């Protein structure tokens, strides 16, 4: 047995060592520590007529993968679509994807208010060796007033740009950028030029020169490796008001994502909408029970163990609460000595003992029906468990029928309610149907306004629905108020 355990331990150690070695080897092959290079070409010009800036961008990224094994399917480029400028505001760059290539046939791009995401490579194969990726896109309004960008009083506009961004998890052995300023803008340059690499000016250098067509180029080069999550950044200054102020400076994060603040009318209508089902839930029984109560025919009814002469205990229960008749009927039978209620060791009611049959002294016919239902053989001392009544279908149906007929009867000769129960229910249901329809329409409309703001066609629908809802609710409560005691 010891030899078997020793052999298993040795085998486990060998397999574990192999897996650890293999895992470390695969991880080493997934990618090298840094991209080989990142170079960007920018052409900056002013759009005629609008005086807004337009930027053409061409990026070239060189990556080197292991010569074999599991590496990567390509690269993922995340380009910020807006810049935060403080006080909850941000500035949109208006990015537009043009093309991408390299590493394979797979190209994917997705744009949202925060970033342009681009994936390039081969989704079916791992890449090996050196690969060059090309990404082309455009941006607008890339030049901003210096006061907005730096929160300082210095005059002038500024083209401030991150070359490789700060989303890459790998370093770059070299990052460089070439910016060509259109000839029509050269006279607007104010001489302010600077660059940083890894947030340090001493790790970046720049040169400038004039081109034959009258434009001017600036070359920015990182003199050291650009670390992961760091970028080469440059600034080029222009005279004040060289470019027009764009209209799409977002005032908040929600506005940048198209989420507008809720208008007060939306909140009001939304509250009215949810008031409808609450009214339906609580108002239906209230309206039916209070429909044409005639308190002048009888003196006040005070709930007690013994009912007044003009009413039974079960009628008291329905009049005030409209609850299940089991308790008042059993209580009526017990008080008048037709049954006895036993208790368990904890003092809780547990059973019913039969004493004697119903007679002329039992004025509630429903109590007599219940007594006959519980004790069909009518033998003194017979006992029924209270817990068994909950599972007896015939008993439950008997109670339901009693309660229904009792409530209906109270609209007639008894004089507790005048009119017809059916009329009350019919009138209420007639009001409930449009309330439900309006609730559904408004619910959809308000949800649409919350998640897709700006659809002004929803306002007339909500306004009309709210008016109709108000009329219905006002009418219902007016009827209840007039007919209730």
Coordinates of C-alpha atoms in Angstrom, one line a residue:
X1 CA 0.0 0.0 0.0
X2 CA 2.9 2.4 0.9
X3 CA 4.5 1.7 -2.6
X4 CA 1.2 2.6 -4.3
X5 CA 0.9 5.9 -2.4
X6 CA 4.5 6.7 -3.1
X7 CA 4.0 6.0 -6.8
X8 CA 0.9 8.2 -7.0
X9 CA 2.8 11.1 -5.2
X10 CA 5.7 10.8 -7.6
X11 CA 3.3 10.8 -10.6
X12 CA 1.4 13.8 -9.3
X13 CA 4.7 15.8 -8.7
X14 CA 5.9 15.0 -12.3
X15 CA 2.5 16.0 -13.9
X16 CA 2.4 19.2 -11.8
X17 CA 5.9 20.2 -12.7
X18 CA 5.1 19.6 -16.4
X19 CA 2.0 21.7 -16.2
X20 CA 3.8 24.6 -14.4
X21 CA 6.6 24.5 -17.0
X22 CA 4.1 24.4 -19.9
X23 CA 2.0 27.2 -18.4
X24 CA 5.0 29.5 -18.0
X25 CA 6.2 28.7 -21.5
X26 CA 2.8 29.6 -23.0
X27 CA 2.6 32.8 -21.0
X28 CA 6.0 33.8 -22.3
X29 CA 4.9 33.2 -25.8
X30 CA 1.6 35.1 -25.6
X31 CA 3.3 38.4 -26.5
X32 CA 6.6 40.3 -26.1
X33 CA 7.0 42.9 -23.4
X34 CA 6.5 45.9 -25.7
X35 CA 5.3 47.0 -29.1
X36 CA 8.2 47.7 -31.5
X37 CA 6.8 51.1 -32.6
X38 CA 3.9 53.5 -32.9
X39 CA 3.9 56.3 -35.5
X40 CA 1.0 58.7 -36.3
X41 CA 0.6 61.1 -39.2
X42 CA -1.8 64.0 -38.6
X43 CA -3.0 66.6 -41.1
X44 CA -4.7 69.6 -39.4
X45 CA -6.9 72.0 -41.4
X46 CA -9.9 74.4 -41.0
X47 CA -13.2 73.5 -42.5
X48 CA -14.2 76.4 -44.8
X49 CA -17.3 78.3 -43.7
X50 CA -17.5 76.7 -40.3
X51 CA -14.1 77.7 -39.0
X52 CA -13.9 74.4 -37.0
X53 CA -10.9 72.1 -37.0
X54 CA -10.6 68.8 -38.9
X55 CA -7.9 66.2 -38.4
X56 CA -7.0 63.3 -40.6
X57 CA -5.1 60.6 -38.7
X58 CA -3.1 57.6 -40.0
X59 CA -1.5 55.3 -37.4
X60 CA 1.1 52.7 -38.0
X61 CA 1.7 50.1 -35.2
X62 CA 4.4 47.5 -35.4
X63 CA 4.1 44.5 -33.0
X64 CA 6.4 41.5 -32.7
X65 CA 5.0 38.2 -31.5
X66 CA 6.7 34.9 -30.6
X67 CA 7.6 32.7 -33.5
X68 CA 5.4 29.9 -32.3
X69 CA 2.8 28.8 -29.8
X70 CA -0.2 30.7 -28.3
X71 CA 0.3 34.5 -28.9
X72 CA -2.5 36.8 -29.9
X73 CA -5.1 37.3 -32.7
X74 CA -4.2 40.9 -33.2
X75 CA -4.4 44.3 -31.6
X76 CA -7.1 46.4 -29.9
X77 CA -7.0 50.1 -30.2
X78 CA -9.1 52.3 -27.9
X79 CA -9.3 55.9 -28.9
X80 CA -11.0 58.4 -26.5
X81 CA -13.9 60.1 -28.1
X82 CA -14.0 63.1 -25.7
X83 CA -11.9 64.9 -23.2
X84 CA -13.0 65.9 -19.7
X85 CA -12.5 69.6 -19.2
X86 CA -13.7 70.0 -15.5
X87 CA -17.0 70.9 -13.8
X88 CA -18.6 67.7 -15.1
X89 CA -18.1 68.9 -18.7
X90 CA -16.4 67.2 -21.6
X91 CA -15.4 68.0 -25.2
X92 CA -16.3 65.7 -28.1
X93 CA -13.8 64.9 -30.8
X94 CA -16.3 63.7 -33.4
X95 CA -14.3 60.6 -34.3
X96 CA -15.1 58.8 -37.6
X97 CA -13.6 55.4 -38.5
X98 CA -12.2 55.1 -42.1
X99 CA -10.2 51.9 -42.4
X100 CA -7.9 49.4 -40.7
X101 CA -5.6 46.5 -41.8
X102 CA -2.8 44.3 -40.7
X103 CA -2.2 40.9 -39.2
X104 CA -5.2 39.3 -41.0
X105 CA -8.5 39.9 -42.6
X106 CA -10.4 40.6 -39.4
X107 CA -11.4 44.3 -38.8
X108 CA -14.0 45.4 -36.2
X109 CA -14.9 48.8 -34.9
X110 CA -17.5 50.1 -32.5
X111 CA -18.2 53.7 -31.5
X112 CA -19.9 55.0 -28.4
X113 CA -19.8 58.5 -26.7
X114 CA -16.7 57.6 -24.7
X115 CA -14.4 55.8 -27.2
X116 CA -13.8 54.4 -30.7
X117 CA -12.8 50.7 -30.3
X118 CA -10.9 49.1 -33.2
X119 CA -9.8 45.5 -33.4
X120 CA -7.5 44.3 -36.3
X121 CA -6.0 40.8 -36.9
X122 CA -6.9 37.3 -37.6
X123 CA -9.7 35.8 -35.4
X124 CA -9.0 32.2 -36.6
X125 CA -5.2 32.1 -36.1
X126 CA -2.6 33.3 -33.7
X127 CA 0.0 35.8 -35.0
X128 CA 3.7 35.0 -35.1
X129 CA 6.7 37.2 -35.9
X130 CA 6.5 40.9 -36.9
X131 CA 3.2 42.4 -38.0
X132 CA 2.3 46.0 -39.1
X133 CA -1.1 47.4 -38.5
X134 CA -2.6 50.5 -40.2
X135 CA -5.5 52.5 -38.7
X136 CA -7.1 55.5 -40.4
X137 CA -9.8 57.8 -38.9
X138 CA -10.8 61.4 -38.7
X139 CA -11.6 63.8 -35.8
X140 CA -13.1 67.3 -35.6
X141 CA -12.9 70.2 -33.1
X142 CA -9.5 69.0 -31.9
X143 CA -8.3 72.6 -31.2
X144 CA -9.8 74.1 -28.1
X145 CA -9.5 77.5 -26.4
X146 CA -6.5 77.3 -24.0
X147 CA -8.6 78.5 -21.0
X148 CA -10.9 75.6 -21.3
X149 CA -8.1 73.1 -21.7
X150 CA -5.8 74.3 -18.9
X151 CA -8.2 76.3 -16.7
X152 CA -5.9 79.3 -17.0
X153 CA -6.2 82.9 -18.2
X154 CA -3.7 82.5 -21.0
X155 CA -5.1 83.4 -24.3
X156 CA -4.9 81.3 -27.4
X157 CA -6.2 78.1 -28.9
X158 CA -4.4 74.8 -28.5
X159 CA -4.1 71.5 -30.3
X160 CA -3.5 69.1 -27.4
X161 CA -3.3 65.4 -28.4
X162 CA -2.3 62.0 -27.0
X163 CA -0.6 60.0 -29.7
X164 CA -0.8 56.4 -28.6
X165 CA -3.3 56.9 -25.8
X166 CA -3.2 55.4 -22.4
X167 CA -5.2 52.2 -23.0
X168 CA -2.4 49.9 -24.1
X169 CA -1.3 47.4 -21.4
X170 CA 2.1 47.0 -23.2
X171 CA 4.9 49.5 -23.5
X172 CA 6.2 51.0 -26.8
X173 CA 9.9 50.9 -27.7
X174 CA 9.3 54.0 -29.8
X175 CA 6.5 56.5 -30.3
X176 CA 6.6 59.3 -32.8
X177 CA 4.2 61.7 -34.5
X178 CA 4.2 64.0 -37.6
X179 CA 1.8 66.9 -37.6
X180 CA 1.2 68.8 -40.8
X181 CA -0.5 72.2 -40.3
X182 CA -2.4 73.4 -43.4
X183 CA -0.9 76.4 -45.2
X184 CA -4.0 78.5 -44.4
X185 CA -3.3 78.0 -40.7
X186 CA 0.4 78.6 -40.6
X187 CA 0.0 82.4 -40.0
X188 CA -2.2 81.6 -37.0
X189 CA 0.5 79.7 -35.1
X190 CA 1.6 81.6 -32.0
X191 CA 4.9 79.7 -31.4
X192 CA 3.7 77.6 -28.4
X193 CA 5.0 74.0 -29.0
X194 CA 5.7 71.3 -26.4
X195 CA 5.7 67.6 -25.9
X196 CA 5.8 65.0 -23.1
X197 CA 6.5 61.3 -23.0
X198 CA 5.5 59.4 -19.9
X199 CA 4.4 62.8 -18.6
X200 CA 8.0 64.1 -18.7
X201 CA 9.2 66.8 -21.1
X202 CA 12.8 65.6 -21.0
X203 CA 11.7 62.3 -22.5
X204 CA 10.4 63.9 -25.7
X205 CA 11.9 66.1 -28.4
X206 CA 10.4 68.0 -31.4
X207 CA 11.5 69.7 -34.6
X208 CA 9.6 71.9 -37.1
X209 CA 10.1 72.8 -40.7
X210 CA 8.2 74.5 -43.6
X211 CA 7.0 72.4 -46.5
X212 CA 7.1 73.4 -50.2
X213 CA 3.3 73.8 -50.4
X214 CA 3.3 76.4 -47.6
X215 CA 2.2 74.1 -44.8
X216 CA 4.3 73.4 -41.8
X217 CA 5.3 70.1 -40.2
X218 CA 6.1 69.2 -36.6
X219 CA 7.9 66.0 -35.7
X220 CA 7.5 64.7 -32.1
X221 CA 9.6 61.8 -30.9
X222 CA 9.8 60.0 -27.6
X223 CA 13.4 59.6 -26.6
X224 CA 12.7 56.8 -24.2
X225 CA 10.4 53.8 -24.1
X226 CA 6.8 54.8 -23.6
X227 CA 5.5 52.8 -20.7
X228 CA 2.3 50.8 -20.5
X229 CA -0.8 53.1 -19.9
X230 CA 1.3 56.1 -20.8
X231 CA 1.4 58.2 -24.0
X232 CA 3.4 60.6 -26.0
X233 CA 1.5 64.0 -25.8
X234 CA 2.1 67.2 -27.8
X235 CA 0.7 70.8 -27.8
X236 CA 0.7 73.2 -30.7
X237 CA -0.6 76.8 -30.0
X238 CA -2.7 79.0 -32.2
X239 CA -3.8 82.6 -31.9
X240 CA -7.0 83.3 -29.9
X241 CA -10.2 82.5 -31.8
X242 CA -8.5 80.9 -34.7
X243 CA -11.1 78.2 -34.6
X244 CA -14.8 78.6 -33.8
X245 CA -16.3 77.3 -30.6
X246 CA -18.2 74.1 -31.3
X247 CA -21.8 73.7 -30.1
X248 CA -21.3 70.2 -28.7
X249 CA -19.6 70.8 -25.4
X250 CA -21.4 68.5 -23.2
X251 CA -22.4 69.8 -19.8
X252 CA -22.5 66.5 -18.0
X253 CA -21.7 62.8 -18.3
X254 CA -25.3 62.0 -18.8
X255 CA -25.7 64.5 -21.7
X256 CA -22.6 63.0 -23.3
X257 CA -24.4 59.6 -23.3
X258 CA -27.6 61.1 -24.5
X259 CA -29.3 60.9 -21.1
X260 CA -31.2 64.1 -20.5
X261 CA -32.5 65.1 -17.1
X262 CA -36.2 64.2 -16.5
X263 CA -38.6 67.0 -17.2
X264 CA -41.0 67.9 -14.3
X265 CA -44.0 66.9 -16.4
X266 CA -42.5 63.4 -16.8
X267 CA -42.2 63.0 -13.1
X268 CA -45.8 64.3 -12.5
X269 CA -47.3 62.0 -15.2
X270 CA -45.2 59.1 -14.0
X271 CA -46.7 59.6 -10.5
X272 CA -50.2 59.7 -11.8
X273 CA -49.6 56.6 -13.8
X274 CA -48.6 54.6 -10.8
X275 CA -51.5 56.1 -8.8
X276 CA -53.9 54.2 -11.1
X277 CA -53.2 50.6 -10.1
X278 CA -53.1 51.7 -6.4
X279 CA -56.6 53.2 -6.8
X280 CA -57.8 50.0 -8.6
X281 CA -56.4 47.8 -5.8
X282 CA -57.8 49.7 -2.9
X283 CA -60.8 51.4 -4.5
X284 CA -62.7 48.5 -5.9
X285 CA -63.7 47.0 -2.6
X286 CA -64.2 50.4 -1.0
X287 CA -66.5 51.5 -3.8
X288 CA -68.6 48.4 -3.7
X289 CA -68.9 48.2 0.1
X290 CA -69.6 52.0 0.4
X291 CA -72.0 52.1 -2.6
X292 CA -75.2 53.8 -1.5
X293 CA -74.8 53.1 2.2
X294 CA -77.9 54.2 4.0
X295 CA -77.0 54.9 7.5
X296 CA -80.3 56.7 8.3
X297 CA -82.2 53.4 8.3
X298 CA -80.4 51.9 11.3
X299 CA -78.6 53.1 14.4
X300 CA -74.8 52.7 14.4
X301 CA -73.5 49.1 14.5
X302 CA -70.8 48.5 17.1
X303 CA -68.8 45.3 16.5
X304 CA -69.1 43.0 19.5
X305 CA -69.5 39.3 20.5
X306 CA -73.3 39.7 20.5
X307 CA -74.9 41.4 17.5
X308 CA -77.7 44.0 17.8
X309 CA -81.2 42.7 17.4
X310 CA -81.6 44.1 13.9
X311 CA -78.5 42.4 12.4
X312 CA -76.6 39.2 12.6
X313 CA -72.9 38.9 13.6
X314 CA -72.0 37.8 10.1
X315 CA -73.7 40.8 8.6
X316 CA -71.7 43.0 10.9
X317 CA -68.5 41.4 9.6
X318 CA -69.4 41.9 6.0
X319 CA -70.7 45.5 6.6
X320 CA -67.4 46.6 8.2
X321 CA -64.6 44.5 6.8
X322 CA -66.0 42.2 4.0
X323 CA -63.7 39.4 5.4
X324 CA -64.1 35.7 5.7
X325 CA -67.3 34.6 7.6
X326 CA -65.7 31.6 9.4
X327 CA -64.8 33.6 12.5
X328 CA -68.1 35.5 13.1
X329 CA -70.2 32.4 12.3
X330 CA -68.3 30.2 14.7
X331 CA -68.3 32.9 17.3
X332 CA -72.1 33.3 17.0
X333 CA -72.5 29.5 17.4
X334 CA -70.2 29.4 20.4
X335 CA -71.8 32.4 22.3
X336 CA -75.2 30.9 21.9
X337 CA -74.1 27.4 23.1
X338 CA -74.4 25.4 19.9
X339 CA -70.7 24.5 19.9
X340 CA -67.7 24.7 22.2
X341 CA -64.3 25.8 21.0
X342 CA -61.3 23.8 22.5
X343 CA -57.8 25.0 22.9
X344 CA -54.4 23.4 22.7
X345 CA -51.6 23.4 25.3
X346 CA -50.6 26.9 24.2
X347 CA -54.1 28.3 24.6
X348 CA -54.7 28.6 20.8
X349 CA -58.2 27.5 19.4
X350 CA -57.7 24.0 18.0
X351 CA -61.1 22.3 17.7
X352 CA -64.9 22.5 17.7
X353 CA -67.2 20.4 19.9
X354 CA -70.8 19.8 18.8
X355 CA -73.4 20.6 21.6
X356 CA -76.8 20.6 20.1
X357 CA -78.7 21.3 16.9
X358 CA -79.9 24.6 15.6
X359 CA -83.3 25.8 16.9
X360 CA -85.5 28.9 16.8
X361 CA -83.2 30.8 19.1
X362 CA -80.5 30.8 16.3
X363 CA -81.6 33.8 14.2
X364 CA -78.7 33.6 11.6
X365 CA -79.7 31.0 9.0
X366 CA -76.1 30.9 7.8
X367 CA -74.9 29.8 11.2
X368 CA -77.4 27.0 11.0
X369 CA -76.1 26.0 7.6
X370 CA -72.5 26.0 8.9
X371 CA -73.5 23.9 11.9
X372 CA -75.1 21.3 9.6
X373 CA -72.1 21.3 7.3
X374 CA -69.7 20.7 10.1
X375 CA -71.7 18.1 12.0
X376 CA -73.9 16.2 9.6
X377 CA -74.6 13.3 12.1
X378 CA -75.4 15.7 14.9
X379 CA -74.0 13.7 17.8
X380 CA -73.2 15.6 21.0
X381 CA -69.5 15.6 21.7
X382 CA -68.4 15.2 18.1
X383 CA -65.3 17.2 17.4
X384 CA -63.8 18.8 14.3
X385 CA -60.3 20.1 14.0
X386 CA -59.9 23.7 13.0
X387 CA -56.8 22.9 10.9
X388 CA -58.8 20.4 8.8
X389 CA -61.3 23.1 7.7
X390 CA -58.5 24.8 5.7
X391 CA -58.1 21.7 3.5
X392 CA -61.8 20.8 3.1
X393 CA -63.0 21.9 -0.3
X394 CA -66.7 21.7 0.4
X395 CA -66.3 23.8 3.5
X396 CA -64.4 26.5 1.6
X397 CA -67.0 26.6 -1.2
X398 CA -69.8 26.8 1.4
X399 CA -68.3 29.8 3.1
X400 CA -67.6 31.5 -0.3
X401 CA -71.2 31.1 -1.4
X402 CA -72.5 32.4 2.0
X403 CA -70.4 35.5 1.8
X404 CA -71.4 36.3 -1.7
X405 CA -75.1 35.8 -1.1
X406 CA -74.9 37.8 2.2
X407 CA -73.2 40.8 0.5
X408 CA -75.7 40.7 -2.3
X409 CA -78.6 40.5 0.1
X410 CA -77.5 43.6 2.0
X411 CA -78.3 45.6 -1.1
X412 CA -82.0 44.5 -0.9
X413 CA -84.5 44.3 1.8
X414 CA -82.0 44.7 4.7
X415 CA -81.5 48.3 3.7
X416 CA -77.8 48.5 4.4
X417 CA -77.1 49.3 0.7
X418 CA -79.6 50.7 -1.8
X419 CA -79.5 49.9 -5.5
X420 CA -77.8 46.9 -6.9
X421 CA -74.4 45.4 -6.2
X422 CA -74.1 44.5 -9.9
X423 CA -74.5 48.2 -10.9
X424 CA -71.7 49.2 -8.5
X425 CA -69.3 46.6 -9.9
X426 CA -70.3 47.4 -13.5
X427 CA -69.7 51.1 -12.9
X428 CA -66.3 50.5 -11.4
X429 CA -65.2 48.1 -14.1
X430 CA -66.2 50.6 -16.7
X431 CA -63.8 53.1 -15.1
X432 CA -61.0 50.5 -14.6
X433 CA -60.7 49.5 -18.2
X434 CA -59.6 53.0 -19.5
X435 CA -57.4 53.4 -16.4
X436 CA -55.5 50.2 -17.3
X437 CA -55.2 51.2 -20.9
X438 CA -53.9 54.7 -20.0
X439 CA -51.5 53.2 -17.4
X440 CA -50.1 50.9 -20.1
X441 CA -49.6 53.7 -22.7
X442 CA -48.1 56.1 -20.2
X443 CA -45.8 53.4 -18.7
X444 CA -44.3 52.7 -22.2
X445 CA -44.1 56.4 -23.0
X446 CA -42.3 57.4 -19.8
X447 CA -39.9 54.5 -20.0
X448 CA -39.1 55.5 -23.5
X449 CA -38.5 59.1 -22.4
X450 CA -36.1 57.9 -19.7
X451 CA -34.0 55.7 -21.9
X452 CA -34.5 57.6 -25.2
X453 CA -34.9 61.2 -24.3
X454 CA -35.7 63.9 -26.8
X455 CA -38.8 62.2 -28.4
X456 CA -41.1 65.2 -28.1
X457 CA -44.0 63.4 -29.7
X458 CA -44.5 61.6 -26.4
X459 CA -45.5 64.8 -24.6
X460 CA -49.0 65.1 -26.3
X461 CA -49.7 61.5 -25.6
X462 CA -48.8 61.8 -21.9
X463 CA -50.6 65.1 -21.5
X464 CA -53.9 63.8 -23.0
X465 CA -53.6 60.6 -21.0
X466 CA -53.0 62.5 -17.8
X467 CA -56.1 64.7 -18.4
X468 CA -58.3 61.7 -19.1
X469 CA -56.9 59.9 -16.0
X470 CA -57.6 62.9 -13.9
X471 CA -61.2 63.1 -15.1
X472 CA -61.8 59.4 -14.4
X473 CA -60.2 59.5 -10.9
X474 CA -62.1 62.7 -10.0
X475 CA -65.4 61.3 -11.2
X476 CA -64.9 58.0 -9.2
X477 CA -64.0 59.8 -6.0
X478 CA -66.8 62.2 -6.5
X479 CA -69.3 59.4 -6.7
X480 CA -67.8 57.6 -3.7
X481 CA -67.9 60.9 -1.7
X482 CA -71.6 61.5 -2.5
X483 CA -72.8 58.0 -2.0
X484 CA -70.8 57.1 1.1
X485 CA -72.2 57.8 4.6

